[in-house]
Amino acid sequence: MTIEEVMERAEQYLSEDDLSYLNRAYEYARNAHEGQYRKSGEPYIIHPIEVAGILVNLEVDPVTVAGGFLHDVVEDTDVTLEQISDEFSPELAMLVDGVTKLKKIKYKSKREQQAENHRKMMIAMAQDIRCILIKLADRLHNMRTLKHMPKEKQMQKANETLEIFAPLAHRLGISTIKWELEDTALRYLNPQQYYRIVNLMQKKRAEREGFVHEVVDEIQERVKDVSIDAEISGRPKHIYSIYRKMAKQHKQFNEIYDLLAVRIVVNSIKDCYAVLGIIHTCWKPMPGRFKDYIAMPKANMYQSLHTTVIGPKGDPLEVQIRTSDMHKVAEYGIAAHWAYKEGDENQVNTSFEKKLSWFRQILEWQNDVSNAEEFMESLKIDLFSDMVFVFTPKGDVFELPTGSVPLDFAYRIHTEIGNHCIGAKVNGKMVPLDHRLKTGDIVEVLTSKHSYGPSKDWLKISQSSHAKNKIKQWFKKEKREENVEKGRELVEKEIKNHGFELKAVLTADNIANVSKKFNFTSEEDMYAAVGYGGITAAQIATRLTDKARKERTKEQEEELAKSIIEGKTTHTPSRPPRRAESGVRVKGIDNLLIRLSRCCNPVPGDDIVGYITKGRGVSIHRKDCPNVNEDNAQERLLEVEWESDSPKNYNVDIEISGFDRRGLLNEVLQAVAETKTDMTSVSGRSDNNKMATISMTVSIRNTAHLQKVVERVKRIPDIYAVRRIMQ
């Protein structure tokens, strides 16, 4: 979309003052991103315009659209949140902050940083749901332009989209964004299956459209006879939903019967049930395929009647019946409920707040977990899993993750009911607390005032993060002193097992640093967490001894290196030599840490030499490796030898060059397979001169085995060279 198209779309539902506000936000973003370009080579401002365009199509409030224009200025330019707050409003600054990645903090790994970014976004979303609308629009446009990114980045973004953003769009009921995110992600994660399904759908498209037209005409005539106004259309089946059904149910494309679907939109709920009666009169309904989401809406506010009937030609036909308001919610989800009032702050109504109560749990969860990765795992369990609907004896409906047990149900009703639970009845029969609940079950929780409270086993039995966190909270609160003492004992025991003195490790500074790393406010909180099982003693002890362990290892290695260089170390025949896992033995010395270097990947049969490293034992290199042929490396070299009967396999990188023709890669793979050799990775490329280069990592026993593989590949027509490479 262009900026003119965005403003034109916004004109359809916003006032003149709002349009002026949006234009000011656009100009601010354009100036901030001046001179910046995307990977595609386009000016960067095109991305914020597209994001704002997606948001105006959802008809969200002007502050959210402005957030779409400005969502990247803090992350990618010199603009600060304070400047946005002063220039526009603190509200807009808060939205921009919610979707800004954490870049200034150093993290141990890329995965940890990603988890922290997601946690920040989720917390901001729990405080103002509009943050996630901006983020979803941002992700949708990034997925549309993903072809300009490197292959590795494409896979990472597509995986993240399927794991986090598509389920979030589903939970918020925004199906227009959800389906496109899923289909686009599949295109990059499994292009072969994606295009196969597309081609199969294209082949039967004309036949399918003819069938749907016939059905639509017949339904139209029937509803006119009873004076019901209805908008009837064929509903397209999305590629990812077909792929998932094929994968889950192990079916071929021709076995997927609900590709044909009709959607009927009417004026009232009464008309929905009237049309349902007409459909069931025309065609025979399939048993067990009727779902009433009007009487019992989904958690994302979706409402509709679903039924599957045997159509005119004997094929299954899915029919969805809903009102126009329900259809808007089904397409735009939370955005359809956004109550914007001119001259007033934007807020959602009370009933809408209740429907999103599960989002408020996010704020609770983040206080109960020790790191961002654990937080995201908790979130995936409860928010992104399939759900079951169960009833109280009074008929109230509760939604729980698939696999939930009566304990999850008890804690969902109330924390105290969960804490005092002593048993449960499902459909009138006593069941154990680990009984898996199914949709439609009537669950009665049995409690007692004399209950001793949760058991440690409950953490293993419960399936929902909500229940697990409540159980942990109970152990935290009720047995804090006991947990602190127990945790301290466990950590001290673990430190002793590591062979360290407690006085040397348990210094005030060391304990404070480790507590801070695990996000504990005090030493007691850390020990209490160990006591109630929130974190393991091994994790804490490992961090506490980290510095001491490194110093000890360094001292040992330097002492060993000095001894070897001075020629003081001798072989002790009284202790039988232990077989080295690497398949290599240092002459005259036992029990050294030995590793094969990755720069030259030595294998049995190669002439090898050992190199004494600082803190990492002895690394084994080929004698012709340039890394050990430098002058300053000579004094650290050791004599080493291969174990004569090592059963180990070794990875070797080889590069194959040849003429690029159809089927060359397949012939190479087949040739390697004929030598009974495993391959751990394969990649290929070709240039403008039709020269193909295939890089391959093979798992071999020795140089003779490697030579056998090389000779077999060389026999393939159009192969020019096969060489072993160093990294």
mmCIF file of N, CA and C in Angstrom, residues 39-83:
data_model
loop_
_atom_site.group_PDB
_atom_site.id
_atom_site.type_symbol
_atom_site.label_atom_id
_atom_site.label_comp_id
_atom_site.label_asym_id
_atom_site.label_seq_id
_atom_site.Cartn_x
_atom_site.Cartn_y
_atom_site.Cartn_z
ATOM 1 N N LYS A 39 16.415 -4.854 3.118
ATOM 2 C CA LYS A 39 17.204 -5.840 2.375
ATOM 3 C C LYS A 39 16.799 -5.895 0.903
ATOM 4 N N SER A 40 15.537 -5.570 0.631
ATOM 5 C CA SER A 40 15.035 -5.603 -0.747
ATOM 6 C C SER A 40 15.552 -4.431 -1.574
ATOM 7 N N GLY A 41 16.175 -3.437 -0.909
ATOM 8 C CA GLY A 41 16.661 -2.256 -1.615
ATOM 9 C C GLY A 41 15.667 -1.102 -1.607
ATOM 10 N N GLU A 42 14.447 -1.354 -1.059
ATOM 11 C CA GLU A 42 13.428 -0.317 -1.002
ATOM 12 C C GLU A 42 13.699 0.628 0.166
ATOM 13 N N PRO A 43 13.241 1.896 0.068
ATOM 14 C CA PRO A 43 13.353 2.813 1.215
ATOM 15 C C PRO A 43 12.659 2.206 2.436
ATOM 16 N N TYR A 44 13.238 2.363 3.614
ATOM 17 C CA TYR A 44 12.729 1.706 4.823
ATOM 18 C C TYR A 44 11.310 2.131 5.163
ATOM 19 N N ILE A 45 10.937 3.368 4.835
ATOM 20 C CA ILE A 45 9.618 3.899 5.226
ATOM 21 C C ILE A 45 8.479 3.082 4.635
ATOM 22 N N ILE A 46 8.766 2.309 3.566
ATOM 23 C CA ILE A 46 7.714 1.472 2.969
ATOM 24 C C ILE A 46 7.189 0.455 3.993
ATOM 25 N N HIS A 47 8.079 -0.064 4.833
ATOM 26 C CA HIS A 47 7.659 -1.052 5.844
ATOM 27 C C HIS A 47 6.666 -0.461 6.853
ATOM 28 N N PRO A 48 6.961 0.676 7.508
ATOM 29 C CA PRO A 48 5.972 1.265 8.419
ATOM 30 C C PRO A 48 4.649 1.608 7.740
ATOM 31 N N ILE A 49 4.703 2.030 6.472
ATOM 32 C CA ILE A 49 3.460 2.344 5.737
ATOM 33 C C ILE A 49 2.621 1.080 5.579
ATOM 34 N N GLU A 50 3.280 -0.042 5.211
ATOM 35 C CA GLU A 50 2.558 -1.307 5.030
ATOM 36 C C GLU A 50 1.965 -1.796 6.354
ATOM 37 N N VAL A 51 2.728 -1.637 7.442
ATOM 38 C CA VAL A 51 2.236 -2.049 8.764
ATOM 39 C C VAL A 51 1.011 -1.230 9.141
ATOM 40 N N ALA A 52 1.080 0.087 8.921
ATOM 41 C CA ALA A 52 -0.074 0.959 9.199
ATOM 42 C C ALA A 52 -1.254 0.571 8.313
ATOM 43 N N GLY A 53 -0.969 0.162 7.057
ATOM 44 C CA GLY A 53 -2.027 -0.258 6.140
ATOM 45 C C GLY A 53 -2.760 -1.498 6.632
ATOM 46 N N ILE A 54 -2.010 -2.461 7.170
ATOM 47 C CA ILE A 54 -2.632 -3.671 7.733
ATOM 48 C C ILE A 54 -3.528 -3.294 8.911
ATOM 49 N N LEU A 55 -3.065 -2.336 9.735
ATOM 50 C CA LEU A 55 -3.825 -1.926 10.923
ATOM 51 C C LEU A 55 -5.100 -1.163 10.546
ATOM 52 N N VAL A 56 -5.051 -0.300 9.518
ATOM 53 C CA VAL A 56 -6.285 0.426 9.148
ATOM 54 C C VAL A 56 -7.300 -0.527 8.532
ATOM 55 N N ASN A 57 -6.823 -1.616 7.909
ATOM 56 C CA ASN A 57 -7.765 -2.618 7.396
ATOM 57 C C ASN A 57 -8.496 -3.329 8.534
ATOM 58 N N LEU A 58 -7.867 -3.345 9.718
ATOM 59 C CA LEU A 58 -8.530 -3.902 10.903
ATOM 60 C C LEU A 58 -9.408 -2.861 11.602
ATOM 61 N N GLU A 59 -9.328 -1.620 11.110
ATOM 62 C CA GLU A 59 -10.113 -0.495 11.651
ATOM 63 C C GLU A 59 -9.835 -0.270 13.142
ATOM 64 N N VAL A 60 -8.554 -0.260 13.503
ATOM 65 C CA VAL A 60 -8.187 0.012 14.888
ATOM 66 C C VAL A 60 -8.131 1.515 15.122
ATOM 67 N N ASP A 61 -7.930 1.915 16.381
ATOM 68 C CA ASP A 61 -7.946 3.336 16.734
ATOM 69 C C ASP A 61 -6.706 4.046 16.179
ATOM 70 N N PRO A 62 -6.731 5.390 16.086
ATOM 71 C CA PRO A 62 -5.631 6.127 15.465
ATOM 72 C C PRO A 62 -4.307 5.999 16.204
ATOM 73 N N VAL A 63 -4.325 5.837 17.539
ATOM 74 C CA VAL A 63 -3.066 5.704 18.287
ATOM 75 C C VAL A 63 -2.348 4.418 17.860
ATOM 76 N N THR A 64 -3.107 3.346 17.651
ATOM 77 C CA THR A 64 -2.508 2.082 17.216
ATOM 78 C C THR A 64 -1.932 2.207 15.811
ATOM 79 N N VAL A 65 -2.656 2.885 14.903
ATOM 80 C CA VAL A 65 -2.150 3.087 13.539
ATOM 81 C C VAL A 65 -0.880 3.929 13.579
ATOM 82 N N ALA A 66 -0.875 4.968 14.424
ATOM 83 C CA ALA A 66 0.332 5.791 14.580
ATOM 84 C C ALA A 66 1.486 4.941 15.093
ATOM 85 N N GLY A 67 1.172 3.993 15.990
ATOM 86 C CA GLY A 67 2.187 3.056 16.470
ATOM 87 C C GLY A 67 2.752 2.222 15.342
ATOM 88 N N GLY A 68 1.908 1.893 14.354
ATOM 89 C CA GLY A 68 2.376 1.175 13.171
ATOM 90 C C GLY A 68 3.393 1.982 12.387
ATOM 91 N N PHE A 69 3.144 3.287 12.236
ATOM 92 C CA PHE A 69 4.099 4.156 11.545
ATOM 93 C C PHE A 69 5.424 4.271 12.306
ATOM 94 N N LEU A 70 5.333 4.325 13.646
ATOM 95 C CA LEU A 70 6.505 4.654 14.465
ATOM 96 C C LEU A 70 7.140 3.458 15.167
ATOM 97 N N HIS A 71 6.668 2.225 14.871
ATOM 98 C CA HIS A 71 7.077 1.080 15.694
ATOM 99 C C HIS A 71 8.575 0.777 15.638
ATOM 100 N N ASP A 72 9.282 1.212 14.606
ATOM 101 C CA ASP A 72 10.709 0.892 14.483
ATOM 102 C C ASP A 72 11.640 2.069 14.748
ATOM 103 N N VAL A 73 11.101 3.267 15.027
ATOM 104 C CA VAL A 73 11.984 4.436 15.111
ATOM 105 C C VAL A 73 12.931 4.375 16.301
ATOM 106 N N VAL A 74 12.485 3.829 17.434
ATOM 107 C CA VAL A 74 13.351 3.747 18.614
ATOM 108 C C VAL A 74 14.420 2.673 18.423
ATOM 109 N N GLU A 75 14.021 1.565 17.795
ATOM 110 C CA GLU A 75 14.945 0.446 17.605
ATOM 111 C C GLU A 75 15.994 0.729 16.537
ATOM 112 N N ASP A 76 15.602 1.430 15.457
ATOM 113 C CA ASP A 76 16.484 1.562 14.291
ATOM 114 C C ASP A 76 16.986 2.975 14.009
ATOM 115 N N THR A 77 16.579 3.966 14.795
ATOM 116 C CA THR A 77 17.050 5.341 14.586
ATOM 117 C C THR A 77 17.481 5.935 15.932
ATOM 118 N N ASP A 78 17.844 7.215 15.910
ATOM 119 C CA ASP A 78 18.299 7.887 17.141
ATOM 120 C C ASP A 78 17.142 8.435 17.981
ATOM 121 N N VAL A 79 15.911 8.259 17.527
ATOM 122 C CA VAL A 79 14.749 8.766 18.267
ATOM 123 C C VAL A 79 14.591 7.997 19.575
ATOM 124 N N THR A 80 14.245 8.688 20.657
ATOM 125 C CA THR A 80 14.041 8.043 21.966
ATOM 126 C C THR A 80 12.560 7.989 22.319
ATOM 127 N N LEU A 81 12.227 7.142 23.281
ATOM 128 C CA LEU A 81 10.843 7.060 23.757
ATOM 129 C C LEU A 81 10.391 8.379 24.369
ATOM 130 N N GLU A 82 11.311 9.071 25.033
ATOM 131 C CA GLU A 82 10.962 10.368 25.633
ATOM 132 C C GLU A 82 10.543 11.364 24.561
ATOM 133 N N GLN A 83 11.237 11.334 23.422
ATOM 134 C CA GLN A 83 10.888 12.250 22.326
ATOM 135 C C GLN A 83 9.496 11.940 21.762
#
